[in-house]
Amino acid sequence: MVNDLSLIKNKKALAWIKEQIALCTPDKVHVMDGSIEEIRELNELLVKKGTFLRLNPEKRPNCFYTRTNPGDTARVEAATFICSKKQEDAGPTNNWMDPTQMKKKLHALMKGCMKGRTMYVIPFSMGPTGGKISRIGIEITDSGFVAANMRIMTRVGTEVLKVLGTDGEFVPAFHSVISPLEPGQKDIPWPCDLKNRYIVQFPETREIISVGSGYGGNSLLGKKCFALRIATVLSRDEGRSLAEHMLVLGITSPEGKKHYITAAFPSACGKTNLAMMNCSLPGWKVTVVGDDIAWMKLNKDGRLYAINPESGFFGVAPGTSEESNPNALRTCEKDAIFTNVALTTDGDVWWKGLTDQPPANAITWKGKKWTRGVDDPKELCHPNSRFTADISNCPVVDPAYHNAPDGVPVDAIIFGGRRESVVPLVFQSRDWNHGVLLGSSVASERTAAAEGKMGELRFDPFAMLPFCGYNMADYFSHWLSFPSKTDPAKLPKIFHVNWFRKENGKFLWPGYGENSRVLKWIIDRIEGKENSAVETPIGYLPTIESLDLSGLDIPKEDLKKILTVDVDAYLSEVQKIREYHSQFGSHLPSKLSAELDALEARLKQAKN
Ligand code: OXD
Ligand code: MN
């Protein structure tokens, strides 16, 4: 263990770390060097403390199991703040508080908050260390769980400090579970402070402070807090960059031609599954660059290039199966951390959907003994239980993840939501600005399980609703500025997909590996294949003939339903989008309103 600050040569970093030590008074300080020995020691320490349980090494080598406090299992959007100087700059979709007031409140909570604990100082790079699009952060945390997870999810250690140098820029990211230990008091496996959870971004000073929660989405500060909320602001200011809630995949045709595609879907719409799917179309192969976040930048050649700033997957476990995502299962066979899944009697893990039947006996995520046929299967794992796994262990990792530090050229951007009705399987936008309209109106329908009226649309623009670090309408403007910054013909083509059309409770499209047929059509469009689409009021749709449906047994009537535009339904959709957009007032870009007006006019014309 390194117990001094000698590794830190960056002047600003040293001053900031010393300030935090003085404020939080930890027992020990450990600067992470990123070595194998260090992570081994940390995992052992967490096992000793009871935070981690080592899983059966025969079944899951170097894997660990953990349970959160039952109240600390997910991102807390109500406690997530964008503290810009002016409320208007946070916009109507973010919680806001004056930054000075918020800092006062947080500092009161942070005073002495690390008493009895070790402060981990984690130098990390989002993106390949030293890469052109990459950025550096330093996370301070008193949670060993966070330190161990950050070591998988980001590039950590001395290499990062070397790139940072004495004067380099970094994002300071502070995290504490704020439950200080009295002298002699024994620590518990999952400390947190449920009454005092705040996940705060300060966009002007590019700072992050997160307190009270240990759950990954609130505490792995490289992910949502830095790579999205702070990075959206950095990208806007830089002018030629985007920070997006998008997967990045490579797709190779049987002839060996490769394209890169990014895609943004709201949670629970299958981003991780699409990012590493096995194609049903013979000879086609998908490889994964990233499953959650894309940083993109216009290159000198005028094209948009993307990197995955992360180095691991923090995936939702339930629903991950041999059918939905065999490659994710292979990825977490070793070196993984499992949170809030069920524990089997042979020291392995289980979650809903992993097998048809749960094991005969298990321990639930709350630590209770469980017996099949006696206890409720819903008790076994939390719906938001997770695996943290190293992307390098993924059997279909794209070579560019390792070899292209400055990113891959993006050919297409896909938006999508979970829509049981109205929205066709796939369509292409008319141009970039129309594509921005599609992004700004991404929505999913509420199901019976969610609060609110059935079928009610929940807008989640660009799948970024909880992740945009400034006024969402200004973010729309930033997207709309791209055609003026490059040759518009060089920008990726924009598409919208919907795998979730249903009738009488049954899905009309089989999804999973069959989605490769849709990706193939998208590539036909990128390559300008003749007669591959028909023009409709909402954009370009495939004809039944232009989709490769070989070997797929699907009734023609169903295909017709998912490949036609319901003009009346879309006209009422336009009204809902208009209403949603109206909350942005004068910030709403006029170009976007003009796109919506034009869509309405095309629909009305089609009706007459
Ligand atoms: C999310 C996640 O909540 O990726 O979007 O964890
Ligand atoms: Mn996500």
CSV table of C-alpha atoms in Angstrom, one decimal, residues 122-129 150-157 160 308-311 391 401-402:
chain,number,residue,atom,x,y,z
A,122,ILE,CA,-7.9,7.1,-7.7
A,123,PRO,CA,-6.2,8.8,-10.7
A,124,PHE,CA,-8.2,7.6,-13.7
A,125,SER,CA,-8.4,8.1,-17.4
A,126,MET,CA,-11.7,8.1,-19.3
A,127,GLY,CA,-10.6,6.7,-22.6
A,128,PRO,CA,-7.2,5.2,-23.5
A,129,THR,CA,-4.6,6.9,-21.3
A,150,MET,CA,-13.2,1.9,-10.6
A,151,ARG,CA,-10.2,-0.3,-11.3
A,152,ILE,CA,-12.4,-2.4,-13.7
A,153,MET,CA,-14.5,0.5,-15.2
A,154,THR,CA,-11.6,2.9,-15.9
A,155,ARG,CA,-7.9,3.0,-16.5
A,156,VAL,CA,-6.3,3.6,-13.1
A,157,GLY,CA,-2.9,4.4,-11.7
A,160,VAL,CA,-2.5,8.3,-15.7
A,308,ASN,CA,-15.7,4.2,-25.3
A,309,PRO,CA,-14.4,6.2,-22.3
A,310,GLU,CA,-14.9,3.2,-20.0
A,311,SER,CA,-12.9,-0.1,-19.7
A,391,ILE,CA,-14.3,-5.4,-21.4
A,401,TYR,CA,-11.1,-0.9,-28.4
A,402,HIS,CA,-7.4,-1.7,-27.8
